[in-house]
XYZ file of C-alpha atoms in Angstrom:
658
model
C -20.309 -37.572 -37.250
C -18.114 -40.663 -36.979
C -15.054 -38.714 -38.128
C -15.637 -36.126 -35.458
C -16.049 -38.714 -32.724
C -12.634 -40.118 -33.614
C -10.989 -36.759 -33.365
C -10.697 -36.227 -37.118
C -12.457 -32.911 -36.810
C -10.895 -31.243 -39.834
C -12.060 -34.072 -42.076
C -15.513 -33.951 -40.512
C -15.713 -30.194 -41.071
C -14.805 -30.606 -44.747
C -17.498 -33.255 -45.194
C -20.208 -31.139 -43.597
C -19.173 -28.055 -45.568
C -19.666 -30.121 -48.696
C -22.991 -31.409 -47.370
C -24.410 -27.923 -46.810
C -23.231 -26.862 -50.250
C -24.996 -29.861 -51.805
C -28.120 -29.527 -49.682
C -28.311 -26.097 -48.009
C -31.863 -26.650 -46.746
C -31.230 -29.565 -44.377
C -30.937 -28.267 -40.816
C -29.151 -31.381 -39.554
C -26.157 -30.771 -41.839
C -25.803 -27.196 -40.599
C -26.164 -28.361 -37.003
C -23.390 -30.931 -37.428
C -21.175 -28.338 -39.130
C -21.766 -25.946 -36.226
C -20.867 -28.611 -33.686
C -17.625 -29.621 -35.424
C -16.412 -26.084 -36.155
C -17.182 -25.134 -32.563
C -14.836 -27.898 -31.386
C -12.212 -26.594 -33.808
C -12.517 -23.128 -32.303
C -13.835 -21.598 -35.525
C -16.130 -19.223 -33.716
C -17.533 -17.196 -36.586
C -18.253 -20.207 -38.778
C -19.794 -22.242 -35.961
C -22.092 -19.382 -34.922
C -23.182 -18.824 -38.517
C -23.864 -22.535 -39.031
C -25.795 -22.845 -35.772
C -27.885 -19.819 -36.635
C -28.666 -21.282 -40.071
C -29.616 -24.643 -38.561
C -32.035 -22.963 -36.189
C -33.503 -20.756 -38.936
C -34.291 -23.902 -40.923
C -35.858 -25.705 -37.969
C -37.300 -23.551 -35.180
C -38.546 -26.698 -33.461
C -35.028 -28.108 -32.968
C -34.138 -27.863 -29.287
C -30.591 -29.014 -30.123
C -30.059 -26.226 -32.669
C -31.506 -23.714 -30.210
C -29.196 -24.965 -27.441
C -26.088 -24.852 -29.597
C -26.785 -21.413 -31.031
C -27.451 -20.066 -27.522
C -24.326 -21.717 -26.091
C -22.123 -20.199 -28.777
C -23.591 -16.759 -28.154
C -23.076 -17.297 -24.417
C -19.370 -18.005 -24.917
C -19.063 -14.714 -26.744
C -21.022 -12.778 -24.107
C -23.721 -11.836 -26.620
C -26.505 -12.202 -24.100
C -29.123 -10.121 -25.921
C -28.874 -12.321 -29.023
C -28.729 -15.382 -26.800
C -32.037 -14.497 -25.166
C -33.627 -13.650 -28.514
C -32.537 -17.032 -29.888
C -34.023 -18.898 -26.944
C -37.275 -16.992 -27.272
C -37.562 -17.955 -30.970
C -37.886 -21.671 -30.197
C -41.191 -22.979 -31.588
C -43.837 -22.652 -28.823
C -44.917 -26.232 -29.497
C -41.435 -27.598 -28.659
C -41.173 -28.803 -25.045
C -38.634 -26.797 -23.034
C -36.131 -29.040 -21.260
C -34.091 -28.268 -18.141
C -31.053 -27.128 -20.084
C -33.192 -24.635 -21.982
C -34.281 -22.989 -18.715
C -30.689 -22.986 -17.431
C -29.637 -21.151 -20.596
C -32.480 -18.658 -20.155
C -31.231 -17.990 -16.617
C -27.713 -17.395 -17.958
C -28.999 -14.981 -20.619
C -31.029 -12.952 -18.123
C -28.110 -12.867 -15.686
C -25.786 -11.666 -18.436
C -28.209 -8.809 -19.076
C -28.496 -7.967 -15.386
C -32.155 -9.016 -15.300
C -31.846 -10.826 -11.994
C -35.533 -11.252 -11.185
C -36.061 -13.007 -14.503
C -32.896 -15.078 -13.994
C -34.215 -16.230 -10.624
C -37.564 -17.249 -12.127
C -35.807 -19.267 -14.857
C -33.706 -21.078 -12.242
C -36.827 -21.801 -10.200
C -38.403 -23.284 -13.315
C -35.606 -25.866 -13.345
C -35.952 -26.566 -9.623
C -39.688 -27.228 -9.878
C -38.834 -30.165 -12.149
C -35.513 -31.198 -10.637
C -35.344 -30.088 -6.976
C -31.737 -31.273 -6.567
C -30.291 -29.459 -9.590
C -26.997 -28.008 -8.356
C -26.484 -25.697 -11.334
C -29.924 -24.156 -10.896
C -29.288 -23.577 -7.175
C -26.080 -21.782 -8.128
C -27.944 -19.614 -10.638
C -30.665 -18.860 -8.107
C -28.111 -18.028 -5.425
C -26.311 -15.607 -7.739
C -29.590 -13.922 -8.662
C -30.679 -13.622 -5.026
C -27.340 -12.048 -4.142
C -27.683 -9.467 -6.914
C -31.195 -8.692 -5.689
C -29.710 -8.069 -2.205
C -31.674 -11.021 -0.813
C -28.625 -12.314 0.990
C -30.274 -14.815 3.397
C -31.896 -16.584 0.432
C -28.597 -16.513 -1.486
C -26.778 -18.096 1.451
C -29.457 -20.784 1.744
C -29.104 -21.671 -1.944
C -25.386 -22.251 -1.519
C -25.901 -24.210 1.714
C -28.211 -26.491 -0.218
C -25.467 -27.101 -2.771
C -23.028 -28.021 0.008
C -25.557 -30.473 1.442
C -25.966 -32.043 -2.013
C -22.223 -31.973 -2.706
C -20.024 -31.609 0.414
C -16.913 -31.178 -1.765
C -18.252 -27.937 -3.242
C -15.722 -25.541 -1.715
C -17.108 -22.757 -3.891
C -20.654 -23.086 -2.579
C -19.301 -23.238 0.980
C -17.409 -19.980 0.390
C -20.475 -18.244 -1.018
C -22.741 -19.511 1.765
C -20.417 -17.973 4.360
C -19.982 -14.794 2.315
C -23.705 -14.114 2.038
C -24.259 -14.990 5.674
C -21.727 -12.226 6.294
C -23.737 -9.832 4.126
C -26.753 -10.642 6.315
C -24.805 -10.179 9.586
C -26.049 -13.708 10.317
C -23.190 -14.746 12.556
C -24.820 -17.897 13.941
C -25.090 -19.453 10.489
C -21.745 -17.907 9.502
C -19.942 -20.022 12.094
C -21.637 -23.169 10.785
C -20.871 -22.141 7.196
C -17.201 -21.692 8.069
C -17.126 -25.229 9.486
C -18.544 -26.569 6.207
C -16.010 -24.488 4.309
C -13.161 -26.055 6.269
C -14.463 -29.562 5.555
C -14.865 -28.819 1.846
C -11.331 -27.455 1.678
C -9.982 -30.648 3.240
C -11.939 -32.756 0.753
C -10.678 -30.996 -2.376
C -7.036 -30.673 -1.312
C -4.566 -28.343 -2.980
C -5.613 -29.131 -6.550
C -9.263 -28.170 -6.138
C -12.130 -29.638 -8.101
C -12.283 -27.296 -11.079
C -15.114 -25.083 -9.825
C -14.944 -21.411 -10.784
C -15.269 -18.895 -7.965
C -14.150 -15.501 -6.725
C -11.415 -15.622 -4.044
C -12.566 -12.099 -3.147
C -15.203 -13.599 -0.879
C -12.589 -14.956 1.537
C -10.941 -11.593 2.169
C -13.563 -10.412 4.665
C -13.629 -13.712 6.579
C -10.138 -13.753 8.043
C -6.696 -12.155 8.013
C -4.956 -15.264 6.681
C -2.919 -13.997 3.724
C -1.561 -17.498 3.065
C -5.114 -18.845 2.721
C -5.991 -15.963 0.402
C -3.064 -16.858 -1.849
C -3.957 -20.562 -1.756
C -7.552 -19.868 -2.793
C -6.503 -17.446 -5.538
C -4.051 -20.040 -6.863
C -6.905 -22.559 -7.161
C -8.834 -20.194 -9.386
C -5.745 -19.118 -11.336
C -4.853 -22.742 -12.125
C -8.424 -23.433 -13.232
C -8.318 -20.390 -15.517
C -4.967 -21.395 -16.990
C -6.119 -24.951 -17.681
C -9.266 -23.671 -19.337
C -7.534 -21.057 -21.462
C -4.885 -23.481 -22.682
C -7.582 -25.943 -23.710
C -9.274 -23.497 -26.080
C -8.661 -24.370 -29.744
C -8.576 -20.649 -30.525
C -5.720 -20.175 -28.076
C -3.208 -22.510 -29.723
C -1.225 -19.643 -31.221
C -0.622 -18.219 -27.746
C 1.042 -21.293 -26.291
C 4.644 -20.396 -27.145
C 4.294 -17.241 -25.032
C 3.241 -19.265 -22.006
C 6.520 -21.136 -21.993
C 8.637 -18.117 -21.105
C 7.792 -14.785 -19.530
C 10.724 -12.842 -20.970
C 10.191 -12.935 -24.713
C 12.125 -9.903 -25.872
C 10.989 -6.866 -27.870
C 10.512 -8.753 -31.141
C 7.608 -10.781 -29.731
C 5.527 -7.669 -29.045
C 5.976 -5.208 -31.919
C 4.746 -1.663 -31.607
C 5.039 -1.218 -27.849
C 6.707 2.144 -28.273
C 4.575 4.577 -30.243
C 6.655 7.637 -31.071
C 8.871 6.732 -28.124
C 5.937 6.355 -25.732
C 5.041 3.376 -23.557
C 1.532 2.139 -24.326
C -0.397 1.335 -21.158
C -3.635 -0.658 -21.399
C -6.144 -0.436 -18.559
C -8.693 -3.273 -18.373
C -11.858 -2.704 -16.342
C -15.619 -3.079 -16.181
C -15.801 0.103 -14.089
C -15.089 3.083 -16.321
C -18.214 4.763 -14.952
C -19.358 6.265 -11.649
C -17.457 3.784 -9.544
C -14.679 3.893 -6.960
C -12.035 2.836 -9.496
C -12.746 5.715 -11.865
C -13.219 8.191 -9.027
C -9.688 7.475 -7.823
C -8.039 7.143 -11.226
C -9.461 9.914 -13.369
C -7.069 12.739 -12.524
C -4.037 10.478 -12.955
C -5.100 10.083 -16.593
C -5.298 13.864 -16.879
C -1.807 14.369 -15.479
C 0.111 11.479 -17.034
C 2.792 12.872 -19.345
C 1.628 12.057 -22.867
C 5.110 12.648 -24.262
C 6.131 9.448 -22.451
C 2.932 7.418 -22.068
C -0.104 6.551 -24.155
C -3.250 5.183 -22.485
C -5.737 2.725 -23.971
C -8.893 1.846 -22.016
C -10.319 -1.646 -22.565
C -13.858 -1.257 -21.303
C -16.102 -4.291 -20.849
C -18.604 -2.661 -18.504
C -21.751 -0.663 -19.044
C -21.987 2.966 -20.037
C -23.902 4.628 -17.194
C -24.094 7.945 -19.051
C -22.550 9.918 -16.194
C -20.132 12.840 -16.301
C -17.387 10.688 -14.768
C -17.765 8.124 -17.544
C -17.510 10.850 -20.182
C -14.487 12.351 -18.462
C -12.705 8.968 -18.376
C -13.427 8.278 -22.033
C -12.238 11.714 -23.114
C -8.927 11.424 -21.268
C -7.846 8.175 -22.926
C -5.797 8.195 -26.111
C -7.948 5.304 -27.298
C -11.008 3.471 -25.985
C -11.738 -0.097 -27.063
C -15.169 -1.466 -26.180
C -14.635 -5.165 -25.444
C -17.888 -6.284 -23.801
C -18.816 -8.507 -26.747
C -15.316 -9.723 -27.596
C -14.414 -13.213 -26.528
C -11.161 -13.535 -24.616
C -9.003 -14.560 -27.571
C -10.390 -11.672 -29.636
C -9.701 -9.343 -26.712
C -6.140 -10.657 -26.400
C -5.610 -10.268 -30.151
C -6.769 -6.659 -29.876
C -4.307 -5.948 -27.056
C -1.391 -7.361 -29.049
C -2.471 -5.537 -32.189
C -2.557 -2.301 -30.180
C 1.056 -2.849 -29.093
C 0.394 -2.580 -25.382
C 3.556 -2.622 -23.297
C 1.983 -2.694 -19.824
C -1.472 -4.229 -19.366
C -3.087 -3.323 -16.039
C -5.943 -5.296 -14.487
C -8.182 -2.872 -12.590
C -10.676 -5.584 -11.585
C -8.824 -8.604 -10.270
C -11.270 -11.130 -8.814
C -14.079 -8.593 -8.394
C -17.406 -8.296 -10.191
C -16.778 -8.036 -13.906
C -13.407 -9.794 -13.684
C -11.395 -10.528 -16.802
C -8.420 -12.073 -15.044
C -8.639 -14.890 -17.587
C -7.618 -12.454 -20.335
C -4.232 -12.156 -18.650
C -3.750 -15.937 -18.763
C -3.282 -15.506 -22.525
C -0.395 -13.090 -21.791
C -1.267 -10.555 -24.507
C 1.234 -8.003 -23.153
C 4.849 -8.343 -22.055
C 4.248 -6.731 -18.652
C 1.035 -7.531 -16.759
C 0.113 -5.693 -13.580
C -2.541 -5.956 -10.857
C -3.546 -2.632 -9.341
C -6.144 -0.721 -7.379
C -9.409 -2.696 -7.221
C -8.479 -6.142 -5.906
C -6.847 -6.098 -2.451
C -4.946 -9.376 -2.584
C -3.029 -11.604 -4.996
C -4.214 -13.406 -8.126
C -2.174 -16.474 -7.126
C -1.171 -16.808 -10.787
C 1.989 -17.179 -12.822
C 0.713 -14.802 -15.503
C 0.565 -11.569 -13.499
C 4.012 -10.017 -13.156
C 3.533 -7.262 -10.594
C 1.152 -6.088 -7.889
C 1.389 -2.357 -7.171
C 1.548 -1.489 -3.483
C 3.573 0.645 -1.097
C 5.807 0.114 1.960
C 2.885 0.082 4.424
C 0.429 -1.887 2.323
C 2.775 -4.461 0.808
C 5.976 -4.532 2.877
C 8.730 -6.598 1.314
C 8.623 -8.896 4.339
C 5.179 -9.992 3.044
C 6.387 -10.958 -0.431
C 5.434 -14.623 0.128
C 1.791 -13.553 0.369
C 1.829 -12.713 -3.347
C 2.406 -14.709 -6.510
C 3.220 -11.405 -8.209
C 6.381 -9.385 -7.626
C 5.699 -6.446 -5.317
C 6.199 -3.083 -7.038
C 6.101 -0.333 -4.433
C 5.116 3.267 -4.896
C 7.000 5.452 -2.401
C 4.034 6.774 -0.404
C 0.676 5.168 -1.155
C -0.736 2.831 -3.796
C -4.023 4.738 -4.154
C -4.464 7.903 -6.243
C -7.150 10.493 -5.732
C -8.857 13.248 -7.693
C -8.042 16.685 -6.303
C -10.711 18.167 -8.565
C -13.584 16.199 -7.091
C -16.204 18.140 -5.223
C -16.185 18.797 -1.519
C -19.847 19.624 -0.948
C -21.201 21.695 1.902
C -21.937 19.526 4.898
C -25.456 18.412 5.708
C -26.948 19.068 9.129
C -27.359 16.331 11.701
C -31.127 16.511 11.498
C -30.910 15.902 7.753
C -28.844 12.804 8.499
C -31.218 11.453 11.149
C -28.620 11.916 13.898
C -29.071 13.253 17.432
C -27.651 16.765 17.725
C -25.757 16.275 20.984
C -24.400 12.731 20.560
C -20.832 11.703 19.869
C -21.159 9.871 16.550
C -18.990 6.873 15.785
C -19.522 5.853 12.167
C -18.678 3.103 9.731
C -19.808 3.283 6.119
C -18.379 -0.053 5.020
C -20.813 -2.579 3.588
C -22.253 -5.267 5.820
C -20.127 -8.177 4.607
C -17.085 -6.450 6.134
C -18.661 -6.350 9.590
C -17.593 -9.364 11.649
C -18.881 -10.574 14.983
C -15.472 -9.955 16.582
C -15.413 -6.342 15.396
C -18.969 -5.750 16.556
C -17.916 -6.991 20.000
C -15.223 -4.303 20.047
C -17.654 -1.619 18.892
C -20.151 -2.528 21.595
C -17.429 -2.319 24.245
C -16.548 1.131 22.891
C -20.207 2.196 23.131
C -20.374 0.873 26.689
C -17.370 3.001 27.651
C -18.564 6.183 25.897
C -21.908 7.337 27.338
C -24.035 9.409 24.989
C -22.457 8.027 21.842
C -24.178 6.384 18.876
C -22.958 4.125 16.077
C -23.916 5.229 12.547
C -23.867 2.392 10.000
C -24.479 2.077 6.244
C -26.524 -1.114 6.262
C -29.810 -0.708 4.356
C -30.946 -4.358 4.549
C -33.781 -4.524 7.073
C -32.992 -8.096 8.123
C -29.364 -7.168 8.832
C -30.455 -4.099 10.810
C -32.703 -6.226 13.001
C -29.953 -8.749 13.630
C -27.532 -6.021 14.650
C -30.071 -4.505 17.040
C -30.543 -7.942 18.595
C -26.792 -8.455 18.825
C -26.364 -5.040 20.470
C -29.067 -5.785 23.028
C -27.468 -9.152 23.762
C -24.286 -7.251 24.650
C -26.116 -4.815 26.921
C -26.286 -1.933 24.438
C -29.545 -0.080 23.809
C -30.491 -0.914 20.182
C -31.575 2.705 19.731
C -27.886 3.666 19.800
C -27.514 2.093 16.365
C -28.430 4.554 13.595
C -28.718 3.268 10.034
C -27.952 5.425 7.011
C -29.446 4.855 3.550
C -27.519 4.641 0.310
C -27.475 8.075 -1.356
C -25.807 9.750 -4.330
C -22.021 10.215 -3.998
C -22.214 13.969 -3.393
C -24.792 13.483 -0.609
C -22.638 10.792 0.943
C -19.635 13.118 1.023
C -21.792 15.902 2.466
C -22.948 13.781 5.417
C -19.528 12.417 6.395
C -18.441 15.464 8.490
C -21.396 14.912 10.831
C -19.624 11.889 12.274
C -16.969 12.446 14.923
C -14.835 9.348 14.331
C -14.900 6.667 11.642
C -14.374 3.167 13.077
C -12.876 0.912 10.413
C -13.730 -2.761 10.038
C -11.329 -5.703 10.205
C -10.027 -7.807 8.489
C -11.421 -6.132 5.352
C -11.175 -2.431 6.005
C -12.261 0.733 4.241
C -10.539 1.603 0.987
C -12.196 4.294 -1.135
C -14.548 4.871 1.792
C -11.532 5.739 3.957
C -10.231 8.067 1.259
C -13.634 9.795 1.142
C -13.739 10.222 4.915
C -10.269 11.764 5.086
C -11.070 14.002 2.106
C -14.070 15.359 4.017
C -12.091 15.869 7.230
C -13.404 12.841 9.142
C -10.717 11.013 11.181
C -10.488 7.253 10.648
C -9.371 4.762 13.293
C -7.969 1.599 11.709
C -6.830 -1.839 12.828
C -3.920 -3.162 10.758
C -3.425 -6.880 10.084
C -1.371 -9.101 7.803
C -3.530 -9.265 4.679
C -3.579 -6.608 1.955
C -7.274 -5.906 2.585
C -6.572 -5.160 6.271
C -3.751 -2.678 5.558
C -5.270 -0.221 3.076
C -6.548 2.252 5.672
C -3.133 2.106 7.389
C -1.502 3.083 4.088
C -3.938 5.953 3.556
C -3.519 7.236 7.109
C 0.272 7.136 6.784
C -0.050 9.206 3.601
C -2.369 11.577 5.465
C 0.372 11.952 8.110
C -1.834 10.394 10.783
C -0.009 7.143 11.677
C -1.156 7.494 15.296
C -4.643 6.407 14.164
C -3.348 2.986 13.056
C -3.641 0.220 15.673
C -2.137 -3.265 15.702
C -4.358 -4.991 18.285
C -8.098 -4.896 19.046
C -7.288 -3.705 22.563
C -5.273 -0.766 21.264
C -8.041 0.069 18.787
C -10.685 0.048 21.529
C -8.555 2.178 23.844
C -7.805 4.742 21.108
C -11.511 5.119 20.322
C -12.210 5.860 23.984
C -9.281 8.296 24.207
C -10.506 10.248 21.177
C -14.020 10.327 22.648
C -12.691 11.678 25.942
C -10.005 14.045 24.614
C -11.987 16.289 22.323
C -9.015 18.635 21.933
C -6.939 15.819 20.434
C -9.783 14.825 18.146
C -10.160 18.431 17.036
C -6.413 18.586 16.359
C -6.796 15.690 13.940
C -9.792 17.266 12.242
C -7.989 20.590 11.922
C -4.995 18.791 10.431
C -7.229 17.270 7.742
C -9.071 20.509 7.086
C -6.166 22.934 6.911
C -3.487 20.715 5.359
C -5.653 18.649 3.048
C -4.179 19.833 -0.239
C -0.627 19.584 1.119
C -0.885 16.003 2.357
C 0.896 13.295 0.326
C -2.380 11.344 0.166
C -4.018 14.031 -1.946
C -0.964 15.095 -3.962
C -2.054 13.708 -7.320
C 0.762 15.299 -9.353
C 3.319 13.647 -7.065
C 1.487 10.336 -7.246
C 1.377 10.440 -11.036
C 5.108 11.152 -11.281
C 5.820 8.176 -9.034
C 3.472 5.883 -10.935
C 5.081 6.882 -14.226
C 8.528 6.212 -12.821
C 7.405 2.782 -11.619
C 5.999 1.900 -15.045
C 9.302 2.928 -16.600
C 11.267 0.730 -14.191
C 9.125 -2.246 -15.188
C 9.608 -1.492 -18.876
C 13.360 -0.995 -18.545
C 13.778 -4.484 -17.107
C 11.768 -6.048 -19.897
C 13.650 -4.172 -22.603
C 16.907 -5.408 -21.080
C 15.664 -8.998 -21.351
C 15.425 -9.336 -17.565
C 12.575 -11.124 -15.778
C 10.226 -9.280 -13.408
C 11.578 -8.789 -9.909
C 10.565 -7.053 -6.694
C 10.713 -3.276 -7.153
C 11.189 -1.592 -3.764
C 10.027 1.974 -3.351
C 12.420 4.658 -4.453
C 11.959 8.413 -4.829
C 11.700 9.855 -8.340
C 15.015 10.765 -9.915
C 15.883 14.491 -9.760
C 14.445 16.387 -12.689
C 12.092 13.555 -13.639
C 8.559 14.610 -14.520
C 6.143 11.826 -15.354
C 3.205 14.180 -15.303
C 2.352 17.605 -16.473
C -0.837 19.470 -15.499
C -1.115 20.888 -18.992
C -0.479 17.650 -20.836
C -3.314 16.079 -22.761
C -3.675 13.134 -25.122
C -2.252 13.911 -28.519
C -4.909 11.848 -30.183
C -8.148 10.381 -28.930
C -10.279 7.833 -30.664
C -12.850 5.223 -29.859
C -13.082 1.852 -31.543
C -15.243 -1.195 -31.135
C -12.212 -3.457 -31.281
């Protein structure tokens, strides 16, 4: 391996290829070949060599490690776990082995098993930071948020510069409604941020977790930029990625660099998501795919999430012109597939949310790259060209909050499905609600509920005798904390009513039993707000600076109810009391939603699809003209333009494994 250690990897690879030809039964030669070809980015060869080395010597912990690591990089978690389990029982398992087992279980969504594997490491090495991170992630997925927060606090105590652990500690304290520890966690977060400075320390994390903590859009961009720079550095270091480097040097590369973008005169749009299933993203998007004019657009779904077997999943898959399953593709393979498919506009429907593949976009596989729908902020990157918003959500005065260029739809950034069900309402008794109470409700998840907002809600309850607050918080520990917090503020804990998680149709059916939806701040309701308005439930919103605090304001504007958007906590509190007291005004709002629902811009999916198509064409026109991306202010569709047709359908549909 001396050649390899001096960087002469090609020479080393040739020598070990010769060695395995001369002596194909020596595991060490195959192991060395796997190691060298891995460093060269020769994924297929390195995996094959590692597998052969381990087949020849099941007692080799090094061969087991390397084979598992290579499978990990390619997201082949089932094979990874099988490989680890084939290690000779007589071979002692080291700490790294158990860490890899935890990774494999986590990749398969087996969180209980992942937690046990991480604990196995901690029994031997109680200060193992990586194992605490694995345990914290598993606890979070198991909805054991206090334990998750404690794992990340431990990391911060062991390494005060761990900004990432400080973020997650505060985030999971928020999930627990543990506001005492949240304040302390935020202090640690501030100290960690000061220690790492603007360049960060290379830790991977999700900037999403900061969005519910404050309304500081500048901080959100700063944090996203940390992660985007880490991703870019990592992607550019991959040996496999060398062929992509020329495209990083300039964003406007001209039509010749991306052949095949127009297929029979159509723009090929690629949608990247882990959530083509029963999920908010698909619920909102599905009818847009039905209505998009297939004489002008072709849609390819790049799906790296699970198939949940539901009707919505089947509907999404059927509506695409092509579906490419990418769960087991590594990022360079995924990028190669996108370029081979001739995608003109590649849309990230995840952003920094669970299942993110933002790093795919760092390879710039498409000439126009767009952030839309799922992630309510900026990526902070130089590889995402546009963020789709609207004049309320992303006003041009806020352009400095985004690394992307703002591309505005004229009315609202969020689509809807006019064909979705509107089930018959449940009775109050079925919902566990008192028959004669005025019901304030909030169905946002617990991490969005801040101490400051709960203060406002308790003041509203104090000023509205006979009212209750109906919350979707199933965690028992969080319920108890909220009851204690209510009592501390002089509110009878019995006035808090907790709803369970139910199937989507049951959730829609119970919404009309509330009288007024009280939105959270700074991270407000998004699809939840859309659902409430669809079912005729008025929503009262507090608008801030950040994207995540302005979504409900955008939806209410599109529902022609701007009077329900408030700009200060005092105004929000006063409006809640007014609507409690003036039942005629509240009924006017409900009647407006009931009788005009299908006429409101918010639920006009054909209009939305025309406007989205026109926006995609504006982006493409600039690129074809050799012009760089720029801010695209909202403009109405041109007369006679039809980017959708109710009768249009994909001309051809196929599914491939990529």
